[in-house]
Structures are given as structure tokens and as C-alpha cells.
């Protein structure tokens, strides 16, 4: 029987506030050997608790790559468990580990995920997950680099508590001002805080919710077969309030992709400012206080890619910019 499950910090990870602990019945059966938890046997509340733990450890739980707490032990949660077991030398003998980097592109990554076999959550794996969580807390190698903030973001994700412009400005406005001032002082680069806040509103709505891109993991594993799969997995995710892809880590001053995951909120906001000023054409735009419609298109294409117009990214960015400008006087 594992005792870590009753640790106060672990309890905050697996238990949403003000909810019943229905998963405890499953745990008792699990510990007694009466049941194995897999895609077909666990109850929704148990799966949600398990998903919260996986997300806290930095694993995507949806086949889309999202960090989702939906109570469905689907293909994405199955992949997360398989990844954790492989990265911690817990994969069962004969498990086809190459399926974790299955052939795919961005269009079919979600459908091809079926090649990863079903895996079971065993007692040794659960114990290792709990140990890994406590170790990460002790080393501060957790989302946002702070336990209380990580729990806040986890609960916001669970409740889908997205922030509007006013709340984003209240929570992150000061840090955006500081990031703007630091770039001006250190590199004589001008970026107005409204641009940083607009990206936060557009990309994450103020809630840190990473996203995993399987096709990048497949690509990187071919390019660097000797690199640890965990690091490649982090390079294949978008992180933080600005959803910056992990493979950009060196260009914004980080030592590894995982460092983007563990970065405190203030550093995440600084990373957005740095990322927006890497390219001269974009740097010229974000120095403006009265940007035009074409200016928003420049930033949208840079940040979201050539298909930005399909979902009106530039128009949304313009709307958020104007709202933040009004809020900030």
C-alpha cells in the first residue's frame, strides 16, 4: 500500500477543491489487487485524479495534445502513461517503444495514436508517479516553478477558469510592464506591454495549459536519436502563458525545453517579450502604440503561422490590444 497518496501536497494535486473523493474506493480495490486500472476499468473520478497527477508531472492527456482533465482514459491518457513508464524504465517486457514516436504528421497524429498499445496502471507505476511528483516539488521542477502556482493553474485548467482582459491585466500587467522595461534597459528594444498581454489573452487566456505535438516528437527523435525522450517530449510542447514551442528554448535564453515548463510566471512573460522581438519585422511592429490592421497581420503570421487568417487571429489580436490599451489608460 502506498502512503504517499495521503501526503497533503499529493492530495492537492489529485483532488480538485470542494469535490468528493470517490476515487478512494477504486484505490482500495487497486491496492488489494482486485482490479487493474486501464482504459476500460476505472471510474471517471479516479481517472480525473490520475489525469491531474499526469498533468502535474508534465504529460499531455488528450489525443489532441491538450492537457485535459475529462475523466476519459482515452488514447491520450494511455499515451501519457506509456510515456511515463518508458521514461522511468517501467515499460513491460516486449512493449513496442517505437510506437511512442509513431510515424505521423500534424494532420493525422491524432488518428494514428492507436498504434500505441493499451497499458495498465500498476501499483509500482502509481508509486513511482507519486515519488516523481514529490521529487519534482522538492527540486522546484514543476509547472511555473512554484507549488502553489502550479496548483492554481491545475485547478483553473480543471474548472476551465479562463481570464478576460481585465483579469489578465490585474494578474499579469505589472510583470508585462517589467518585461518591457527590462528589454528597453538591457537591449534598447521597445515593446509595449499591451502586445505581451494581447498574446497572453489570445494564446492561453491567462491559464497555463501546455500542448503536446506528437509530430514534432516523431521528427526530433529521428534527428536526435541519442537525446533523452523526455527532453524531446518537452521540445515538442508549447508552454506558458504565451504558448511558446519548446524547441525555441535557446532563442529566448533557456538552457533546455523543460526550463520553459518550470519557468516562473514572470519569466514566462519575459519570454513572450523576447520571442516577439526576435525578428526585426515584428520588432518594428511591437514598438508601435497605434498599430494598423496590417501590423496585427504581421504579428499574427509570425506567432500563429501562415494560416492565421483562417481563425481570424489578427482580428482577435487587434481587439485584445485595443481593450488592454483602454484598461491601461
mmCIF file of C-alpha atoms in Angstrom:
data_model
loop_
_atom_site.group_PDB
_atom_site.id
_atom_site.type_symbol
_atom_site.label_atom_id
_atom_site.label_comp_id
_atom_site.label_asym_id
_atom_site.label_seq_id
_atom_site.Cartn_x
_atom_site.Cartn_y
_atom_site.Cartn_z
ATOM 1 C CA UNK A 1 0.000 0.000 0.000
ATOM 2 C CA UNK A 2 1.315 3.428 -0.904
ATOM 3 C CA UNK A 3 1.362 6.048 1.832
ATOM 4 C CA UNK A 4 2.322 8.973 -0.407
ATOM 5 C CA UNK A 5 -1.237 9.113 -1.732
ATOM 6 C CA UNK A 6 -2.216 10.675 1.607
ATOM 7 C CA UNK A 7 0.559 13.289 1.561
ATOM 8 C CA UNK A 8 -1.011 16.794 1.836
ATOM 9 C CA UNK A 9 0.691 18.057 -1.329
ATOM 10 C CA UNK A 10 -0.285 14.949 -3.287
ATOM 11 C CA UNK A 11 -3.842 15.416 -2.080
ATOM 12 C CA UNK A 12 -3.870 18.935 -3.547
ATOM 13 C CA UNK A 13 -2.643 17.552 -6.860
ATOM 14 C CA UNK A 14 -5.201 14.781 -7.266
ATOM 15 C CA UNK A 15 -8.192 16.377 -5.518
ATOM 16 C CA UNK A 16 -9.981 19.357 -7.059
ATOM 17 C CA UNK A 17 -11.239 21.775 -4.385
ATOM 18 C CA UNK A 18 -14.679 21.083 -2.932
ATOM 19 C CA UNK A 19 -15.135 17.681 -4.551
ATOM 20 C CA UNK A 20 -15.826 14.243 -3.141
ATOM 21 C CA UNK A 21 -13.097 11.620 -3.173
ATOM 22 C CA UNK A 22 -14.961 8.871 -4.983
ATOM 23 C CA UNK A 23 -11.640 7.630 -6.349
ATOM 24 C CA UNK A 24 -10.700 6.294 -2.905
ATOM 25 C CA UNK A 25 -12.913 3.225 -3.400
ATOM 26 C CA UNK A 26 -11.060 2.420 -6.619
ATOM 27 C CA UNK A 27 -7.765 2.906 -4.809
ATOM 28 C CA UNK A 28 -8.687 0.398 -2.108
ATOM 29 C CA UNK A 29 -9.636 -2.178 -4.732
ATOM 30 C CA UNK A 30 -6.487 -1.345 -6.668
ATOM 31 C CA UNK A 31 -4.230 -1.775 -3.644
ATOM 32 C CA UNK A 32 -5.836 -5.104 -2.771
ATOM 33 C CA UNK A 33 -5.167 -6.416 -6.272
ATOM 34 C CA UNK A 34 -8.867 -6.638 -7.082
ATOM 35 C CA UNK A 35 -8.632 -4.500 -10.191
ATOM 36 C CA UNK A 36 -6.113 -3.167 -12.706
ATOM 37 C CA UNK A 37 -6.710 0.369 -13.852
ATOM 38 C CA UNK A 38 -6.761 0.773 -17.601
ATOM 39 C CA UNK A 39 -8.875 2.432 -20.273
ATOM 40 C CA UNK A 40 -11.833 0.196 -19.537
ATOM 41 C CA UNK A 41 -11.997 -0.396 -15.780
ATOM 42 C CA UNK A 42 -11.512 2.859 -13.858
ATOM 43 C CA UNK A 43 -14.262 5.254 -12.822
ATOM 44 C CA UNK A 44 -14.386 8.857 -14.043
ATOM 45 C CA UNK A 45 -13.330 10.407 -10.741
ATOM 46 C CA UNK A 46 -10.381 8.053 -10.450
ATOM 47 C CA UNK A 47 -9.327 8.893 -13.996
ATOM 48 C CA UNK A 48 -9.604 12.628 -13.293
ATOM 49 C CA UNK A 49 -7.370 12.231 -10.234
ATOM 50 C CA UNK A 50 -4.911 10.223 -12.335
ATOM 51 C CA UNK A 51 -5.003 12.823 -15.139
ATOM 52 C CA UNK A 52 -4.322 15.641 -12.686
ATOM 53 C CA UNK A 53 -1.252 13.755 -11.487
ATOM 54 C CA UNK A 54 -0.034 13.156 -15.053
ATOM 55 C CA UNK A 55 -0.531 16.822 -15.938
ATOM 56 C CA UNK A 56 1.298 17.928 -12.808
ATOM 57 C CA UNK A 57 4.192 15.751 -13.987
ATOM 58 C CA UNK A 58 4.112 17.406 -17.426
ATOM 59 C CA UNK A 59 2.251 14.887 -19.607
ATOM 60 C CA UNK A 60 -0.482 15.595 -22.134
ATOM 61 C CA UNK A 61 -3.630 13.537 -21.501
ATOM 62 C CA UNK A 62 -5.569 14.072 -24.734
ATOM 63 C CA UNK A 63 -5.034 12.598 -28.190
ATOM 64 C CA UNK A 64 -5.191 16.187 -29.474
ATOM 65 C CA UNK A 65 -2.153 17.030 -27.358
ATOM 66 C CA UNK A 66 -4.114 19.121 -24.876
ATOM 67 C CA UNK A 67 -3.697 18.858 -21.120
ATOM 68 C CA UNK A 68 -7.205 17.667 -20.371
ATOM 69 C CA UNK A 69 -8.962 16.554 -17.172
ATOM 70 C CA UNK A 70 -12.084 14.963 -18.602
ATOM 71 C CA UNK A 71 -12.364 11.628 -16.780
ATOM 72 C CA UNK A 72 -11.822 9.686 -20.004
ATOM 73 C CA UNK A 73 -8.968 7.183 -20.064
ATOM 74 C CA UNK A 74 -8.705 7.633 -23.816
ATOM 75 C CA UNK A 75 -5.822 7.277 -26.218
ATOM 76 C CA UNK A 76 -4.140 10.466 -24.989
ATOM 77 C CA UNK A 77 -4.116 9.419 -21.340
ATOM 78 C CA UNK A 78 -2.956 5.972 -22.428
ATOM 79 C CA UNK A 79 -0.075 7.615 -24.338
ATOM 80 C CA UNK A 80 0.850 9.707 -21.296
ATOM 81 C CA UNK A 81 1.027 6.618 -19.101
ATOM 82 C CA UNK A 82 3.097 4.776 -21.714
ATOM 83 C CA UNK A 83 5.474 7.751 -21.947
ATOM 84 C CA UNK A 84 5.854 7.940 -18.176
ATOM 85 C CA UNK A 85 6.561 4.221 -17.893
ATOM 86 C CA UNK A 86 9.148 4.347 -20.673
ATOM 87 C CA UNK A 87 10.916 7.413 -19.267
ATOM 88 C CA UNK A 88 11.099 5.769 -15.837
ATOM 89 C CA UNK A 89 12.160 2.306 -17.061
ATOM 90 C CA UNK A 90 8.805 0.765 -16.156
ATOM 91 C CA UNK A 91 7.693 -0.397 -19.599
ATOM 92 C CA UNK A 92 6.654 -4.032 -19.663
ATOM 93 C CA UNK A 93 8.942 -6.507 -21.460
ATOM 94 C CA UNK A 94 8.108 -6.552 -25.129
ATOM 95 C CA UNK A 95 6.396 -3.160 -25.148
ATOM 96 C CA UNK A 96 6.959 -1.660 -28.632
ATOM 97 C CA UNK A 97 8.623 1.565 -27.508
ATOM 98 C CA UNK A 98 8.954 2.827 -31.087
ATOM 99 C CA UNK A 99 5.203 3.353 -31.111
ATOM 100 C CA UNK A 100 5.780 6.346 -28.804
ATOM 101 C CA UNK A 101 7.367 8.097 -31.786
ATOM 102 C CA UNK A 102 4.982 6.698 -34.377
ATOM 103 C CA UNK A 103 5.016 7.955 -37.957
ATOM 104 C CA UNK A 104 2.651 10.895 -38.340
ATOM 105 C CA UNK A 105 2.246 14.490 -39.408
ATOM 106 C CA UNK A 106 0.222 17.293 -37.861
ATOM 107 C CA UNK A 107 -2.867 16.218 -39.794
ATOM 108 C CA UNK A 108 -3.021 12.563 -38.756
ATOM 109 C CA UNK A 109 -1.187 12.491 -35.415
ATOM 110 C CA UNK A 110 -4.476 12.213 -33.543
ATOM 111 C CA UNK A 111 -5.792 9.258 -35.532
ATOM 112 C CA UNK A 112 -2.527 7.331 -35.776
ATOM 113 C CA UNK A 113 -2.163 7.331 -31.977
ATOM 114 C CA UNK A 114 -3.973 3.979 -31.953
ATOM 115 C CA UNK A 115 -0.663 2.251 -32.702
ATOM 116 C CA UNK A 116 0.326 2.736 -29.041
ATOM 117 C CA UNK A 117 -0.917 -0.401 -27.241
ATOM 118 C CA UNK A 118 -3.135 -0.214 -24.184
ATOM 119 C CA UNK A 119 -1.165 -0.034 -20.944
ATOM 120 C CA UNK A 120 -2.151 -0.755 -17.354
ATOM 121 C CA UNK A 121 -1.681 1.498 -14.370
ATOM 122 C CA UNK A 122 0.022 -0.831 -11.914
ATOM 123 C CA UNK A 123 0.832 -0.252 -8.280
ATOM 124 C CA UNK A 124 4.585 0.148 -8.958
ATOM 125 C CA UNK A 125 3.821 2.749 -11.630
ATOM 126 C CA UNK A 126 1.474 4.688 -9.351
ATOM 127 C CA UNK A 127 4.060 4.654 -6.578
ATOM 128 C CA UNK A 128 6.713 5.904 -8.999
ATOM 129 C CA UNK A 129 4.414 8.694 -10.178
ATOM 130 C CA UNK A 130 3.832 9.831 -6.608
ATOM 131 C CA UNK A 131 7.553 9.679 -5.863
ATOM 132 C CA UNK A 132 8.289 11.643 -9.039
ATOM 133 C CA UNK A 133 5.777 14.311 -8.021
ATOM 134 C CA UNK A 134 7.322 14.718 -4.573
ATOM 135 C CA UNK A 135 10.817 14.816 -6.048
ATOM 136 C CA UNK A 136 9.777 17.464 -8.583
ATOM 137 C CA UNK A 137 8.236 19.556 -5.795
ATOM 138 C CA UNK A 138 11.404 19.284 -3.712
ATOM 139 C CA UNK A 139 13.540 20.419 -6.664
ATOM 140 C CA UNK A 140 11.009 23.048 -7.788
ATOM 141 C CA UNK A 141 10.946 21.364 -11.201
ATOM 142 C CA UNK A 142 7.220 21.868 -11.599
ATOM 143 C CA UNK A 143 4.909 23.977 -13.711
ATOM 144 C CA UNK A 144 5.579 27.683 -13.066
ATOM 145 C CA UNK A 145 8.388 26.772 -10.663
ATOM 146 C CA UNK A 146 6.149 27.099 -7.623
ATOM 147 C CA UNK A 147 3.858 24.547 -5.987
ATOM 148 C CA UNK A 148 1.036 26.922 -5.056
ATOM 149 C CA UNK A 149 1.047 28.458 -8.536
ATOM 150 C CA UNK A 150 1.128 25.017 -10.154
ATOM 151 C CA UNK A 151 -1.945 24.001 -8.147
ATOM 152 C CA UNK A 152 -3.699 27.276 -9.005
ATOM 153 C CA UNK A 153 -3.088 26.668 -12.708
ATOM 154 C CA UNK A 154 -4.101 22.993 -12.423
ATOM 155 C CA UNK A 155 -7.407 23.935 -10.799
ATOM 156 C CA UNK A 156 -8.001 26.708 -13.333
ATOM 157 C CA UNK A 157 -7.474 24.142 -16.079
ATOM 158 C CA UNK A 158 -9.815 21.697 -14.345
ATOM 159 C CA UNK A 159 -12.555 24.325 -13.963
ATOM 160 C CA UNK A 160 -11.851 25.984 -17.326
ATOM 161 C CA UNK A 161 -11.477 29.285 -15.467
ATOM 162 C CA UNK A 162 -10.194 31.359 -18.368
ATOM 163 C CA UNK A 163 -9.460 35.025 -17.742
ATOM 164 C CA UNK A 164 -10.800 38.041 -19.597
ATOM 165 C CA UNK A 165 -8.681 41.078 -20.438
ATOM 166 C CA UNK A 166 -9.401 42.854 -17.166
ATOM 167 C CA UNK A 167 -8.342 39.885 -15.048
ATOM 168 C CA UNK A 168 -5.280 39.264 -17.202
ATOM 169 C CA UNK A 169 -4.238 42.874 -16.753
ATOM 170 C CA UNK A 170 -4.755 42.649 -12.994
ATOM 171 C CA UNK A 171 -2.799 39.410 -12.689
ATOM 172 C CA UNK A 172 -0.036 39.899 -15.251
ATOM 173 C CA UNK A 173 0.037 43.606 -16.119
ATOM 174 C CA UNK A 174 2.838 44.558 -13.739
ATOM 175 C CA UNK A 175 5.047 41.713 -14.963
ATOM 176 C CA UNK A 176 4.405 42.750 -18.584
ATOM 177 C CA UNK A 177 5.491 46.301 -17.747
ATOM 178 C CA UNK A 178 8.631 44.972 -16.093
ATOM 179 C CA UNK A 179 9.479 42.745 -19.063
ATOM 180 C CA UNK A 180 9.019 45.700 -21.399
ATOM 181 C CA UNK A 181 11.235 47.933 -19.281
ATOM 182 C CA UNK A 182 13.941 45.282 -18.930
ATOM 183 C CA UNK A 183 14.223 44.877 -22.703
ATOM 184 C CA UNK A 184 14.463 48.617 -23.115
ATOM 185 C CA UNK A 185 17.151 48.933 -20.442
ATOM 186 C CA UNK A 186 19.227 45.914 -21.469
ATOM 187 C CA UNK A 187 18.943 45.932 -25.273
ATOM 188 C CA UNK A 188 17.311 49.243 -26.140
ATOM 189 C CA UNK A 189 14.380 47.315 -27.631
ATOM 190 C CA UNK A 190 10.889 48.771 -27.385
ATOM 191 C CA UNK A 191 7.879 46.529 -26.873
ATOM 192 C CA UNK A 192 4.722 47.872 -25.318
ATOM 193 C CA UNK A 193 3.077 45.799 -22.556
ATOM 194 C CA UNK A 194 -0.206 45.709 -24.477
ATOM 195 C CA UNK A 195 1.410 43.420 -27.045
ATOM 196 C CA UNK A 196 2.548 40.962 -24.384
ATOM 197 C CA UNK A 197 -0.853 40.955 -22.698
ATOM 198 C CA UNK A 198 -2.643 40.533 -26.035
ATOM 199 C CA UNK A 199 -0.605 37.412 -26.781
ATOM 200 C CA UNK A 200 -1.462 36.031 -23.337
ATOM 201 C CA UNK A 201 -5.163 36.678 -23.949
ATOM 202 C CA UNK A 202 -5.064 35.079 -27.383
ATOM 203 C CA UNK A 203 -2.845 32.091 -26.649
ATOM 204 C CA UNK A 204 -3.813 30.979 -23.149
ATOM 205 C CA UNK A 205 -6.486 33.317 -21.759
ATOM 206 C CA UNK A 206 -4.261 33.649 -18.716
ATOM 207 C CA UNK A 207 -4.205 29.942 -17.815
ATOM 208 C CA UNK A 208 -1.003 27.948 -18.267
ATOM 209 C CA UNK A 209 -2.092 24.971 -20.360
ATOM 210 C CA UNK A 210 0.714 23.346 -22.357
ATOM 211 C CA UNK A 211 0.053 21.435 -25.553
ATOM 212 C CA UNK A 212 1.948 18.438 -26.908
ATOM 213 C CA UNK A 213 2.620 18.000 -30.636
ATOM 214 C CA UNK A 214 3.264 14.336 -31.464
ATOM 215 C CA UNK A 215 4.547 15.026 -34.982
ATOM 216 C CA UNK A 216 7.378 17.123 -33.566
ATOM 217 C CA UNK A 217 8.390 14.327 -31.193
ATOM 218 C CA UNK A 218 8.484 11.925 -34.128
ATOM 219 C CA UNK A 219 10.614 14.368 -36.113
ATOM 220 C CA UNK A 220 13.022 15.163 -33.281
ATOM 221 C CA UNK A 221 13.501 11.506 -32.333
ATOM 222 C CA UNK A 222 14.778 10.862 -35.864
ATOM 223 C CA UNK A 223 17.064 13.883 -35.825
ATOM 224 C CA UNK A 224 18.496 13.213 -32.361
ATOM 225 C CA UNK A 225 18.035 9.507 -31.560
ATOM 226 C CA UNK A 226 20.534 9.712 -28.690
ATOM 227 C CA UNK A 227 18.740 12.551 -26.886
ATOM 228 C CA UNK A 228 16.618 11.657 -23.881
ATOM 229 C CA UNK A 229 12.993 11.143 -24.918
ATOM 230 C CA UNK A 230 11.796 13.299 -22.027
ATOM 231 C CA UNK A 231 13.719 16.323 -23.312
ATOM 232 C CA UNK A 232 12.475 15.712 -26.855
ATOM 233 C CA UNK A 233 8.935 15.497 -25.494
ATOM 234 C CA UNK A 234 9.339 18.888 -23.838
ATOM 235 C CA UNK A 235 10.705 20.340 -27.071
ATOM 236 C CA UNK A 236 7.507 19.093 -28.708
ATOM 237 C CA UNK A 237 5.232 21.108 -26.411
ATOM 238 C CA UNK A 238 4.088 24.704 -26.313
ATOM 239 C CA UNK A 239 4.479 26.245 -22.883
ATOM 240 C CA UNK A 240 3.495 29.027 -20.591
ATOM 241 C CA UNK A 241 1.180 31.970 -20.884
ATOM 242 C CA UNK A 242 2.433 32.609 -24.410
ATOM 243 C CA UNK A 243 2.352 29.010 -25.663
ATOM 244 C CA UNK A 244 5.922 29.179 -26.966
ATOM 245 C CA UNK A 245 7.091 25.921 -28.536
ATOM 246 C CA UNK A 246 9.754 24.139 -26.538
ATOM 247 C CA UNK A 247 12.162 23.853 -29.463
ATOM 248 C CA UNK A 248 12.570 27.653 -29.284
ATOM 249 C CA UNK A 249 14.159 27.401 -25.847
ATOM 250 C CA UNK A 250 17.668 28.540 -26.779
ATOM 251 C CA UNK A 251 16.496 31.549 -28.790
ATOM 252 C CA UNK A 252 14.779 33.025 -25.731
ATOM 253 C CA UNK A 253 17.615 32.319 -23.317
ATOM 254 C CA UNK A 254 16.623 28.992 -21.729
ATOM 255 C CA UNK A 255 19.016 26.090 -21.190
ATOM 256 C CA UNK A 256 16.503 23.386 -22.091
ATOM 257 C CA UNK A 257 12.922 22.957 -23.194
ATOM 258 C CA UNK A 258 11.959 21.701 -19.751
ATOM 259 C CA UNK A 259 13.120 25.028 -18.347
ATOM 260 C CA UNK A 260 10.227 26.673 -20.189
ATOM 261 C CA UNK A 261 7.818 24.386 -18.336
ATOM 262 C CA UNK A 262 9.277 25.164 -14.926
ATOM 263 C CA UNK A 263 9.737 28.896 -15.557
ATOM 264 C CA UNK A 264 8.029 31.218 -13.045
ATOM 265 C CA UNK A 265 5.231 33.379 -14.432
ATOM 266 C CA UNK A 266 7.407 36.489 -14.558
ATOM 267 C CA UNK A 267 9.992 34.640 -16.631
ATOM 268 C CA UNK A 268 7.266 33.280 -18.917
ATOM 269 C CA UNK A 269 6.139 36.833 -19.592
ATOM 270 C CA UNK A 270 9.724 37.898 -20.267
ATOM 271 C CA UNK A 271 9.975 35.008 -22.740
ATOM 272 C CA UNK A 272 6.948 36.332 -24.633
ATOM 273 C CA UNK A 273 8.600 39.743 -24.905
ATOM 274 C CA UNK A 274 11.850 38.198 -26.120
ATOM 275 C CA UNK A 275 10.089 35.968 -28.626
ATOM 276 C CA UNK A 276 8.117 38.890 -30.060
ATOM 277 C CA UNK A 277 11.304 40.868 -30.636
ATOM 278 C CA UNK A 278 13.499 38.185 -32.216
ATOM 279 C CA UNK A 279 12.604 39.147 -35.789
ATOM 280 C CA UNK A 280 13.196 42.719 -36.956
ATOM 281 C CA UNK A 281 9.936 42.974 -38.915
ATOM 282 C CA UNK A 282 7.931 42.036 -35.820
ATOM 283 C CA UNK A 283 10.138 44.116 -33.541
ATOM 284 C CA UNK A 284 9.263 47.180 -35.602
ATOM 285 C CA UNK A 285 5.555 46.492 -35.124
ATOM 286 C CA UNK A 286 5.524 45.837 -31.373
ATOM 287 C CA UNK A 287 7.243 49.170 -30.783
ATOM 288 C CA UNK A 288 4.069 50.897 -32.002
ATOM 289 C CA UNK A 289 1.353 52.211 -29.719
ATOM 290 C CA UNK A 290 -1.133 52.714 -32.565
ATOM 291 C CA UNK A 291 -0.738 49.667 -34.815
ATOM 292 C CA UNK A 292 -2.668 49.249 -38.051
ATOM 293 C CA UNK A 293 -4.631 46.237 -39.283
ATOM 294 C CA UNK A 294 -1.588 45.229 -41.344
ATOM 295 C CA UNK A 295 0.579 45.370 -38.229
ATOM 296 C CA UNK A 296 -1.641 42.846 -36.491
ATOM 297 C CA UNK A 297 -1.338 40.599 -39.532
ATOM 298 C CA UNK A 298 2.457 40.713 -39.282
ATOM 299 C CA UNK A 299 2.406 39.607 -35.648
ATOM 300 C CA UNK A 300 -0.329 37.034 -36.276
ATOM 301 C CA UNK A 301 1.592 35.389 -39.110
ATOM 302 C CA UNK A 302 4.790 35.303 -37.059
ATOM 303 C CA UNK A 303 3.168 33.896 -33.939
ATOM 304 C CA UNK A 304 0.477 31.659 -35.414
ATOM 305 C CA UNK A 305 1.763 30.751 -38.861
ATOM 306 C CA UNK A 306 0.596 31.356 -42.402
ATOM 307 C CA UNK A 307 -2.920 30.076 -41.695
ATOM 308 C CA UNK A 308 -3.641 32.764 -39.099
ATOM 309 C CA UNK A 309 -6.459 34.319 -41.135
ATOM 310 C CA UNK A 310 -8.478 31.097 -41.102
ATOM 311 C CA UNK A 311 -9.444 31.679 -37.486
ATOM 312 C CA UNK A 312 -9.120 35.488 -37.547
ATOM 313 C CA UNK A 313 -6.062 35.532 -35.293
ATOM 314 C CA UNK A 314 -5.093 39.037 -36.420
ATOM 315 C CA UNK A 315 -8.558 40.426 -35.761
ATOM 316 C CA UNK A 316 -8.657 38.930 -32.270
ATOM 317 C CA UNK A 317 -5.198 40.273 -31.538
ATOM 318 C CA UNK A 318 -6.337 43.739 -32.573
ATOM 319 C CA UNK A 319 -9.383 43.506 -30.362
ATOM 320 C CA UNK A 320 -7.349 42.484 -27.323
ATOM 321 C CA UNK A 321 -4.746 45.182 -27.965
ATOM 322 C CA UNK A 322 -7.377 47.909 -28.061
ATOM 323 C CA UNK A 323 -9.035 46.592 -24.917
ATOM 324 C CA UNK A 324 -5.773 46.465 -22.982
ATOM 325 C CA UNK A 325 -4.941 49.958 -24.154
ATOM 326 C CA UNK A 326 -8.237 51.209 -22.743
ATOM 327 C CA UNK A 327 -7.767 49.305 -19.487
ATOM 328 C CA UNK A 328 -4.272 50.638 -19.009
ATOM 329 C CA UNK A 329 -5.152 54.222 -19.857
#
